[in-house]
C-alpha cells in the first residue's frame, strides 16, 4: 500500500523544563532549516510546555502535540486538560491511550475511544496507541490483542480525519528491547486490516507509527518495514542529537 509522508513524533512524557525545550527546539530548528525534513516532525511535551513550544515553532513546520486529554470538554475534573484546551494552547495533535495511561490510570478502550473522539471534535489529530504486553505476546496473542484494541479504541469519528495509530508493544517501551522487523510487519499489517475493517477506505492513508525503543541505530530499518508510517519516540526524543538521526532516517 502506498504510504503518505511519515510522521516522527517525540513523546517527552513527564520530562523537560523550559530550558530543555529551548535547547532541543533551537538545535532542531537549525538543522531542519539547513536541510528540511522529508517527514512530519512533532514534539509532545508536558502540557506545561505546549504554548511555549507553539510560540517557538510558529515560523517552522515542527508540530505540537499533547500527551493525553480528557474526554469531557470542561467541568469539575481537577487537574484535567481538555482537547480544546490543548488546541487553544497551540497543539495540533494529541496522544491518546498510551500504555502508561492504560496501565497506570486504568484507561479502557472505551475511554480511549471517547478521548480520540473529543480530540477530533476539538480539531486535534489523535495518535491512538495500542500494543500487547509481554505476557500476551508470549501467549501468542499479540495480533488478537492489538486487533481488539483497534476495533474498540478507534471511534468512527476519526474516519477521513487526520489521525494516526501507534503500535507500541508494552514490553518494548523504555526497555531497549524491540520486536524483530518481521514481528513489527506482522502486527502493522494486522492493524491496517483492522483499521480498514473498522473505518473503510477513507482512512487508508492514516499512518501507523511504530513505538518502543526507537533509537538512531534501529530507526532506518524499522521505518523501512512495510506499513510503518512513522515512529513514536520516547527517550530518544529528549535530545536533538538522538532525535535528529531518527528524523533523517524517515
Ligand atoms: C513511548 O513512550 O511512547 C516510547 C516509545 O518510549 P521509548 O521510545 O522510550 O521506548
PDB file of C-alpha atoms and ligand atoms in Angstrom:
ATOM      1  CA  UNK A   1       0.000   0.000   0.000  1.00  0.00           C
ATOM      2  CA  UNK A   2       1.248   3.486  -0.850  1.00  0.00           C
ATOM      3  CA  UNK A   3       2.290   5.323   2.282  1.00  0.00           C
ATOM      4  CA  UNK A   4       1.799   9.034   2.760  1.00  0.00           C
ATOM      5  CA  UNK A   5       4.569  11.135   4.317  1.00  0.00           C
ATOM      6  CA  UNK A   6       5.865   9.611   7.536  1.00  0.00           C
ATOM      7  CA  UNK A   7       5.287  11.147  10.974  1.00  0.00           C
ATOM      8  CA  UNK A   8       8.038  11.173  13.602  1.00  0.00           C
ATOM      9  CA  UNK A   9       6.582  12.236  16.951  1.00  0.00           C
ATOM     10  CA  UNK A  10       8.514  12.694  20.189  1.00  0.00           C
ATOM     11  CA  UNK A  11       6.745  11.789  23.434  1.00  0.00           C
ATOM     12  CA  UNK A  12       8.523  13.599  26.243  1.00  0.00           C
ATOM     13  CA  UNK A  13       6.349  12.009  28.954  1.00  0.00           C
ATOM     14  CA  UNK A  14       6.878  13.789  32.314  1.00  0.00           C
ATOM     15  CA  UNK A  15      10.284  15.163  31.338  1.00  0.00           C
ATOM     16  CA  UNK A  16      11.508  18.599  30.461  1.00  0.00           C
ATOM     17  CA  UNK A  17      11.547  22.160  31.725  1.00  0.00           C
ATOM     18  CA  UNK A  18      11.578  25.340  29.654  1.00  0.00           C
ATOM     19  CA  UNK A  19      15.371  25.322  29.280  1.00  0.00           C
ATOM     20  CA  UNK A  20      15.363  21.747  27.957  1.00  0.00           C
ATOM     21  CA  UNK A  21      12.709  22.628  25.392  1.00  0.00           C
ATOM     22  CA  UNK A  22      14.599  25.742  24.257  1.00  0.00           C
ATOM     23  CA  UNK A  23      17.782  23.726  23.737  1.00  0.00           C
ATOM     24  CA  UNK A  24      16.115  20.937  21.734  1.00  0.00           C
ATOM     25  CA  UNK A  25      13.986  23.264  19.618  1.00  0.00           C
ATOM     26  CA  UNK A  26      16.955  25.534  18.912  1.00  0.00           C
ATOM     27  CA  UNK A  27      19.049  22.618  17.647  1.00  0.00           C
ATOM     28  CA  UNK A  28      16.211  21.010  15.672  1.00  0.00           C
ATOM     29  CA  UNK A  29      15.238  24.269  14.003  1.00  0.00           C
ATOM     30  CA  UNK A  30      18.820  24.995  12.980  1.00  0.00           C
ATOM     31  CA  UNK A  31      19.271  21.533  11.496  1.00  0.00           C
ATOM     32  CA  UNK A  32      15.879  21.417   9.775  1.00  0.00           C
ATOM     33  CA  UNK A  33      16.284  24.915   8.339  1.00  0.00           C
ATOM     34  CA  UNK A  34      19.611  23.857   6.808  1.00  0.00           C
ATOM     35  CA  UNK A  35      18.108  20.624   5.479  1.00  0.00           C
ATOM     36  CA  UNK A  36      14.319  20.301   5.679  1.00  0.00           C
ATOM     37  CA  UNK A  37      12.883  17.034   6.960  1.00  0.00           C
ATOM     38  CA  UNK A  38      11.234  14.738   4.454  1.00  0.00           C
ATOM     39  CA  UNK A  39       8.710  13.683   7.103  1.00  0.00           C
ATOM     40  CA  UNK A  40       6.317  15.374   9.513  1.00  0.00           C
ATOM     41  CA  UNK A  41       8.004  16.107  12.852  1.00  0.00           C
ATOM     42  CA  UNK A  42       6.104  16.584  16.107  1.00  0.00           C
ATOM     43  CA  UNK A  43       7.034  17.080  19.742  1.00  0.00           C
ATOM     44  CA  UNK A  44       4.585  16.188  22.504  1.00  0.00           C
ATOM     45  CA  UNK A  45       5.994  17.866  25.624  1.00  0.00           C
ATOM     46  CA  UNK A  46       4.344  18.023  29.053  1.00  0.00           C
ATOM     47  CA  UNK A  47       1.186  20.186  28.975  1.00  0.00           C
ATOM     48  CA  UNK A  48       3.067  22.959  30.811  1.00  0.00           C
ATOM     49  CA  UNK A  49       5.324  23.476  27.775  1.00  0.00           C
ATOM     50  CA  UNK A  50       2.784  23.338  24.970  1.00  0.00           C
ATOM     51  CA  UNK A  51       2.171  27.041  24.492  1.00  0.00           C
ATOM     52  CA  UNK A  52       5.905  27.746  24.853  1.00  0.00           C
ATOM     53  CA  UNK A  53       6.631  25.152  22.148  1.00  0.00           C
ATOM     54  CA  UNK A  54       3.868  26.527  19.924  1.00  0.00           C
ATOM     55  CA  UNK A  55       5.430  30.006  20.171  1.00  0.00           C
ATOM     56  CA  UNK A  56       8.914  28.647  19.457  1.00  0.00           C
ATOM     57  CA  UNK A  57       7.852  26.836  16.263  1.00  0.00           C
ATOM     58  CA  UNK A  58       5.372  29.403  14.941  1.00  0.00           C
ATOM     59  CA  UNK A  59       7.543  30.021  11.849  1.00  0.00           C
ATOM     60  CA  UNK A  60       8.563  26.375  11.478  1.00  0.00           C
ATOM     61  CA  UNK A  61       6.894  23.123  10.378  1.00  0.00           C
ATOM     62  CA  UNK A  62       7.582  21.303  13.700  1.00  0.00           C
ATOM     63  CA  UNK A  63       4.153  20.233  15.005  1.00  0.00           C
ATOM     64  CA  UNK A  64       2.982  20.442  18.598  1.00  0.00           C
ATOM     65  CA  UNK A  65       1.166  17.672  20.447  1.00  0.00           C
ATOM     66  CA  UNK A  66      -0.297  16.855  23.837  1.00  0.00           C
ATOM     67  CA  UNK A  67       0.264  13.524  25.615  1.00  0.00           C
ATOM     68  CA  UNK A  68      -3.307  12.979  26.801  1.00  0.00           C
ATOM     69  CA  UNK A  69      -6.629  14.785  27.064  1.00  0.00           C
ATOM     70  CA  UNK A  70      -9.846  14.249  28.941  1.00  0.00           C
ATOM     71  CA  UNK A  71     -12.875  13.045  27.049  1.00  0.00           C
ATOM     72  CA  UNK A  72     -15.006  15.840  28.545  1.00  0.00           C
ATOM     73  CA  UNK A  73     -14.854  19.366  27.146  1.00  0.00           C
ATOM     74  CA  UNK A  74     -14.861  21.102  30.566  1.00  0.00           C
ATOM     75  CA  UNK A  75     -16.058  20.700  34.123  1.00  0.00           C
ATOM     76  CA  UNK A  76     -15.128  19.690  37.656  1.00  0.00           C
ATOM     77  CA  UNK A  77     -12.118  17.491  36.823  1.00  0.00           C
ATOM     78  CA  UNK A  78      -9.300  18.858  38.965  1.00  0.00           C
ATOM     79  CA  UNK A  79      -6.016  18.631  37.122  1.00  0.00           C
ATOM     80  CA  UNK A  80      -7.701  17.674  33.864  1.00  0.00           C
ATOM     81  CA  UNK A  81      -6.860  19.132  30.461  1.00  0.00           C
ATOM     82  CA  UNK A  82      -9.414  19.025  27.643  1.00  0.00           C
ATOM     83  CA  UNK A  83      -8.687  18.648  23.952  1.00  0.00           C
ATOM     84  CA  UNK A  84      -9.998  22.176  23.349  1.00  0.00           C
ATOM     85  CA  UNK A  85      -7.527  23.495  25.953  1.00  0.00           C
ATOM     86  CA  UNK A  86      -4.641  21.770  24.165  1.00  0.00           C
ATOM     87  CA  UNK A  87      -5.818  23.231  20.868  1.00  0.00           C
ATOM     88  CA  UNK A  88      -6.123  26.655  22.471  1.00  0.00           C
ATOM     89  CA  UNK A  89      -2.537  26.347  23.782  1.00  0.00           C
ATOM     90  CA  UNK A  90      -1.268  25.661  20.260  1.00  0.00           C
ATOM     91  CA  UNK A  91      -1.343  21.863  19.864  1.00  0.00           C
ATOM     92  CA  UNK A  92      -2.420  20.187  16.641  1.00  0.00           C
ATOM     93  CA  UNK A  93      -2.061  16.579  17.809  1.00  0.00           C
ATOM     94  CA  UNK A  94      -2.657  14.563  20.932  1.00  0.00           C
ATOM     95  CA  UNK A  95      -1.551  11.080  22.005  1.00  0.00           C
ATOM     96  CA  UNK A  96      -4.393   9.009  23.493  1.00  0.00           C
ATOM     97  CA  UNK A  97      -4.336   5.538  25.028  1.00  0.00           C
ATOM     98  CA  UNK A  98      -0.592   5.382  25.674  1.00  0.00           C
ATOM     99  CA  UNK A  99       0.128   2.134  27.524  1.00  0.00           C
ATOM    100  CA  UNK A 100       1.345   4.119  30.545  1.00  0.00           C
ATOM    101  CA  UNK A 101      -2.130   5.691  30.756  1.00  0.00           C
ATOM    102  CA  UNK A 102      -3.836   2.369  30.142  1.00  0.00           C
ATOM    103  CA  UNK A 103      -1.750   0.707  32.876  1.00  0.00           C
ATOM    104  CA  UNK A 104      -1.236   3.479  35.464  1.00  0.00           C
ATOM    105  CA  UNK A 105      -4.656   5.065  35.150  1.00  0.00           C
ATOM    106  CA  UNK A 106      -6.724   2.046  34.135  1.00  0.00           C
ATOM    107  CA  UNK A 107      -7.805   3.591  30.841  1.00  0.00           C
ATOM    108  CA  UNK A 108     -10.045   1.260  28.857  1.00  0.00           C
ATOM    109  CA  UNK A 109     -10.571   1.008  25.106  1.00  0.00           C
ATOM    110  CA  UNK A 110     -13.912   2.729  25.605  1.00  0.00           C
ATOM    111  CA  UNK A 111     -12.321   5.705  27.345  1.00  0.00           C
ATOM    112  CA  UNK A 112      -9.526   5.902  24.764  1.00  0.00           C
ATOM    113  CA  UNK A 113     -12.162   5.968  22.027  1.00  0.00           C
ATOM    114  CA  UNK A 114     -14.012   8.793  23.790  1.00  0.00           C
ATOM    115  CA  UNK A 115     -10.743  10.733  24.107  1.00  0.00           C
ATOM    116  CA  UNK A 116      -9.955  10.266  20.412  1.00  0.00           C
ATOM    117  CA  UNK A 117     -13.451  11.475  19.571  1.00  0.00           C
ATOM    118  CA  UNK A 118     -13.014  14.524  21.824  1.00  0.00           C
ATOM    119  CA  UNK A 119      -9.714  15.271  20.082  1.00  0.00           C
ATOM    120  CA  UNK A 120     -11.324  15.224  16.634  1.00  0.00           C
ATOM    121  CA  UNK A 121     -14.186  17.396  17.905  1.00  0.00           C
ATOM    122  CA  UNK A 122     -11.638  19.967  19.132  1.00  0.00           C
ATOM    123  CA  UNK A 123      -9.747  19.939  15.825  1.00  0.00           C
ATOM    124  CA  UNK A 124      -6.795  17.863  17.036  1.00  0.00           C
ATOM    125  CA  UNK A 125      -5.335  14.830  15.249  1.00  0.00           C
ATOM    126  CA  UNK A 126      -5.324  11.924  17.728  1.00  0.00           C
ATOM    127  CA  UNK A 127      -2.469   9.405  17.834  1.00  0.00           C
ATOM    128  CA  UNK A 128      -4.232   6.319  19.194  1.00  0.00           C
ATOM    129  CA  UNK A 129      -1.842   3.880  20.900  1.00  0.00           C
ATOM    130  CA  UNK A 130      -2.241   0.106  21.007  1.00  0.00           C
ATOM    131  CA  UNK A 131       0.109  -2.697  21.972  1.00  0.00           C
ATOM    132  CA  UNK A 132       0.363  -6.039  23.705  1.00  0.00           C
ATOM    133  CA  UNK A 133       2.081  -6.906  26.990  1.00  0.00           C
ATOM    134  CA  UNK A 134       4.957  -9.395  27.137  1.00  0.00           C
ATOM    135  CA  UNK A 135       2.656 -11.976  28.659  1.00  0.00           C
ATOM    136  CA  UNK A 136       0.183 -11.569  25.791  1.00  0.00           C
ATOM    137  CA  UNK A 137       2.956 -11.847  23.198  1.00  0.00           C
ATOM    138  CA  UNK A 138       4.396 -14.942  24.848  1.00  0.00           C
ATOM    139  CA  UNK A 139       0.927 -16.479  24.815  1.00  0.00           C
ATOM    140  CA  UNK A 140       0.818 -15.906  21.018  1.00  0.00           C
ATOM    141  CA  UNK A 141      -1.942 -13.304  21.381  1.00  0.00           C
ATOM    142  CA  UNK A 142      -0.212 -10.128  20.117  1.00  0.00           C
ATOM    143  CA  UNK A 143      -2.207  -9.779  16.892  1.00  0.00           C
ATOM    144  CA  UNK A 144      -5.507 -10.679  18.541  1.00  0.00           C
ATOM    145  CA  UNK A 145      -4.988  -8.175  21.382  1.00  0.00           C
ATOM    146  CA  UNK A 146      -3.962  -5.338  19.097  1.00  0.00           C
ATOM    147  CA  UNK A 147      -6.837  -6.047  16.720  1.00  0.00           C
ATOM    148  CA  UNK A 148      -9.284  -5.865  19.631  1.00  0.00           C
ATOM    149  CA  UNK A 149      -7.781  -2.544  20.767  1.00  0.00           C
ATOM    150  CA  UNK A 150      -8.162  -1.100  17.247  1.00  0.00           C
ATOM    151  CA  UNK A 151     -11.775  -2.239  16.975  1.00  0.00           C
ATOM    152  CA  UNK A 152     -12.679  -0.748  20.361  1.00  0.00           C
ATOM    153  CA  UNK A 153     -10.388   2.316  20.704  1.00  0.00           C
ATOM    154  CA  UNK A 154     -10.843   3.876  17.267  1.00  0.00           C
ATOM    155  CA  UNK A 155     -14.078   5.863  17.119  1.00  0.00           C
ATOM    156  CA  UNK A 156     -15.948   6.240  13.828  1.00  0.00           C
ATOM    157  CA  UNK A 157     -15.368   9.997  14.264  1.00  0.00           C
ATOM    158  CA  UNK A 158     -11.769   9.668  13.037  1.00  0.00           C
ATOM    159  CA  UNK A 159     -12.925   8.391   9.630  1.00  0.00           C
ATOM    160  CA  UNK A 160     -11.421  10.573   6.926  1.00  0.00           C
ATOM    161  CA  UNK A 161      -9.771  12.834   9.544  1.00  0.00           C
ATOM    162  CA  UNK A 162      -6.097  13.479  10.264  1.00  0.00           C
ATOM    163  CA  UNK A 163      -5.169  10.810  12.800  1.00  0.00           C
ATOM    164  CA  UNK A 164      -2.593   8.085  13.375  1.00  0.00           C
ATOM    165  CA  UNK A 165      -2.360   4.775  15.165  1.00  0.00           C
ATOM    166  CA  UNK A 166       0.793   3.917  17.123  1.00  0.00           C
ATOM    167  CA  UNK A 167       1.692   0.271  17.639  1.00  0.00           C
ATOM    168  CA  UNK A 168       3.731   0.193  20.832  1.00  0.00           C
ATOM    169  CA  UNK A 169       4.433  -3.224  22.335  1.00  0.00           C
ATOM    170  CA  UNK A 170       4.319  -2.525  26.072  1.00  0.00           C
ATOM    171  CA  UNK A 171       7.431  -4.635  26.687  1.00  0.00           C
ATOM    172  CA  UNK A 172       9.451  -2.548  24.197  1.00  0.00           C
ATOM    173  CA  UNK A 173       8.718   0.847  25.755  1.00  0.00           C
ATOM    174  CA  UNK A 174      11.754   2.258  27.528  1.00  0.00           C
ATOM    175  CA  UNK A 175      13.376  -1.154  27.794  1.00  0.00           C
ATOM    176  CA  UNK A 176      15.825  -1.138  24.871  1.00  0.00           C
ATOM    177  CA  UNK A 177      14.066  -4.263  23.565  1.00  0.00           C
ATOM    178  CA  UNK A 178      12.389  -4.230  20.157  1.00  0.00           C
ATOM    179  CA  UNK A 179      10.391  -6.815  18.231  1.00  0.00           C
ATOM    180  CA  UNK A 180      12.012  -8.279  15.128  1.00  0.00           C
ATOM    181  CA  UNK A 181      11.283  -6.500  11.864  1.00  0.00           C
ATOM    182  CA  UNK A 182       9.088  -9.470  10.893  1.00  0.00           C
ATOM    183  CA  UNK A 183       7.075  -9.146  14.105  1.00  0.00           C
ATOM    184  CA  UNK A 184       6.631  -5.408  13.510  1.00  0.00           C
ATOM    185  CA  UNK A 185       5.453  -6.075   9.943  1.00  0.00           C
ATOM    186  CA  UNK A 186       3.033  -8.777  11.068  1.00  0.00           C
ATOM    187  CA  UNK A 187       1.340  -6.520  13.609  1.00  0.00           C
ATOM    188  CA  UNK A 188       1.318  -3.436  11.368  1.00  0.00           C
ATOM    189  CA  UNK A 189      -0.392  -5.437   8.607  1.00  0.00           C
ATOM    190  CA  UNK A 190      -2.949  -6.671  11.127  1.00  0.00           C
ATOM    191  CA  UNK A 191      -3.501  -3.110  12.365  1.00  0.00           C
ATOM    192  CA  UNK A 192      -4.067  -1.900   8.796  1.00  0.00           C
ATOM    193  CA  UNK A 193      -6.536  -4.699   8.131  1.00  0.00           C
ATOM    194  CA  UNK A 194      -8.434  -3.907  11.336  1.00  0.00           C
ATOM    195  CA  UNK A 195      -8.471  -0.176  10.505  1.00  0.00           C
ATOM    196  CA  UNK A 196      -9.895  -0.922   7.038  1.00  0.00           C
ATOM    197  CA  UNK A 197     -12.495  -3.198   8.533  1.00  0.00           C
ATOM    198  CA  UNK A 198     -13.472  -0.635  11.145  1.00  0.00           C
ATOM    199  CA  UNK A 199     -13.282   2.608   9.144  1.00  0.00           C
ATOM    200  CA  UNK A 200     -13.194   1.662   5.474  1.00  0.00           C
ATOM    201  CA  UNK A 201     -11.049   3.092   2.716  1.00  0.00           C
ATOM    202  CA  UNK A 202     -11.480   6.705   3.859  1.00  0.00           C
ATOM    203  CA  UNK A 203      -8.779   6.084   6.463  1.00  0.00           C
ATOM    204  CA  UNK A 204      -6.428   4.018   4.331  1.00  0.00           C
ATOM    205  CA  UNK A 205      -3.794   6.771   4.320  1.00  0.00           C
ATOM    206  CA  UNK A 206      -3.670   7.251   8.105  1.00  0.00           C
ATOM    207  CA  UNK A 207      -0.134   6.390   9.236  1.00  0.00           C
ATOM    208  CA  UNK A 208       0.600   3.505  11.601  1.00  0.00           C
ATOM    209  CA  UNK A 209       3.568   4.538  13.748  1.00  0.00           C
ATOM    210  CA  UNK A 210       5.855   2.077  15.488  1.00  0.00           C
ATOM    211  CA  UNK A 211       6.897   2.953  19.045  1.00  0.00           C
ATOM    212  CA  UNK A 212       9.133   1.218  21.583  1.00  0.00           C
ATOM    213  CA  UNK A 213      12.879   1.805  21.973  1.00  0.00           C
ATOM    214  CA  UNK A 214      13.332   3.515  18.610  1.00  0.00           C
ATOM    215  CA  UNK A 215      16.856   4.932  18.504  1.00  0.00           C
ATOM    216  CA  UNK A 216      19.250   6.295  15.878  1.00  0.00           C
ATOM    217  CA  UNK A 217      20.737   2.790  15.476  1.00  0.00           C
ATOM    218  CA  UNK A 218      17.492   0.980  14.598  1.00  0.00           C
ATOM    219  CA  UNK A 219      15.312   3.736  13.114  1.00  0.00           C
ATOM    220  CA  UNK A 220      16.234   3.233   9.459  1.00  0.00           C
ATOM    221  CA  UNK A 221      15.442  -0.491   9.478  1.00  0.00           C
ATOM    222  CA  UNK A 222      12.190  -0.071  11.396  1.00  0.00           C
ATOM    223  CA  UNK A 223      10.988   2.807   9.227  1.00  0.00           C
ATOM    224  CA  UNK A 224      11.598   0.719   6.093  1.00  0.00           C
ATOM    225  CA  UNK A 225       9.209  -2.032   7.238  1.00  0.00           C
ATOM    226  CA  UNK A 226       6.041  -2.176   5.100  1.00  0.00           C
ATOM    227  CA  UNK A 227       3.106  -0.355   6.760  1.00  0.00           C
ATOM    228  CA  UNK A 228       5.362   1.511   9.188  1.00  0.00           C
ATOM    229  CA  UNK A 229       4.282   5.103   8.605  1.00  0.00           C
ATOM    230  CA  UNK A 230       6.476   6.747  11.205  1.00  0.00           C
ATOM    231  CA  UNK A 231       7.613   6.447  14.795  1.00  0.00           C
ATOM    232  CA  UNK A 232       6.514   7.471  18.255  1.00  0.00           C
ATOM    233  CA  UNK A 233       9.755   8.106  20.111  1.00  0.00           C
ATOM    234  CA  UNK A 234      10.110   8.416  23.871  1.00  0.00           C
ATOM    235  CA  UNK A 235      13.578   8.618  25.422  1.00  0.00           C
ATOM    236  CA  UNK A 236      15.395   9.345  22.176  1.00  0.00           C
ATOM    237  CA  UNK A 237      13.277  12.449  21.518  1.00  0.00           C
ATOM    238  CA  UNK A 238      14.642  14.281  24.550  1.00  0.00           C
ATOM    239  CA  UNK A 239      17.906  15.239  22.880  1.00  0.00           C
ATOM    240  CA  UNK A 240      18.242  16.711  19.385  1.00  0.00           C
ATOM    241  CA  UNK A 241      21.391  14.633  18.859  1.00  0.00           C
ATOM    242  CA  UNK A 242      19.283  11.453  19.158  1.00  0.00           C
ATOM    243  CA  UNK A 243      16.010  12.695  17.669  1.00  0.00           C
ATOM    244  CA  UNK A 244      17.550  14.213  14.535  1.00  0.00           C
ATOM    245  CA  UNK A 245      19.052  10.996  13.135  1.00  0.00           C
ATOM    246  CA  UNK A 246      15.652   9.337  13.585  1.00  0.00           C
ATOM    247  CA  UNK A 247      14.017  12.196  11.649  1.00  0.00           C
ATOM    248  CA  UNK A 248      16.680  11.835   8.952  1.00  0.00           C
ATOM    249  CA  UNK A 249      16.013   8.087   8.741  1.00  0.00           C
ATOM    250  CA  UNK A 250      12.373   8.671   7.737  1.00  0.00           C
TER     251      UNK A 250
HETATM  252  C1  LIG B   1       6.822   5.894  24.263  1.00  0.00           C
HETATM  253  O1  LIG B   1       6.740   6.196  25.440  1.00  0.00           O
HETATM  254  O2  LIG B   1       5.859   6.142  23.517  1.00  0.00           O
HETATM  255  C2  LIG B   1       8.034   5.245  23.787  1.00  0.00           C
HETATM  256  C3  LIG B   1       8.000   4.688  22.626  1.00  0.00           C
HETATM  257  O3  LIG B   1       9.137   5.273  24.624  1.00  0.00           O
HETATM  258  P1  LIG B   1      10.643   4.781  24.282  1.00  0.00           P
HETATM  259  O4  LIG B   1      10.950   5.262  22.882  1.00  0.00           O
HETATM  260  O5  LIG B   1      11.488   5.418  25.297  1.00  0.00           O
HETATM  261  O6  LIG B   1      10.630   3.301  24.331  1.00  0.00           O
END
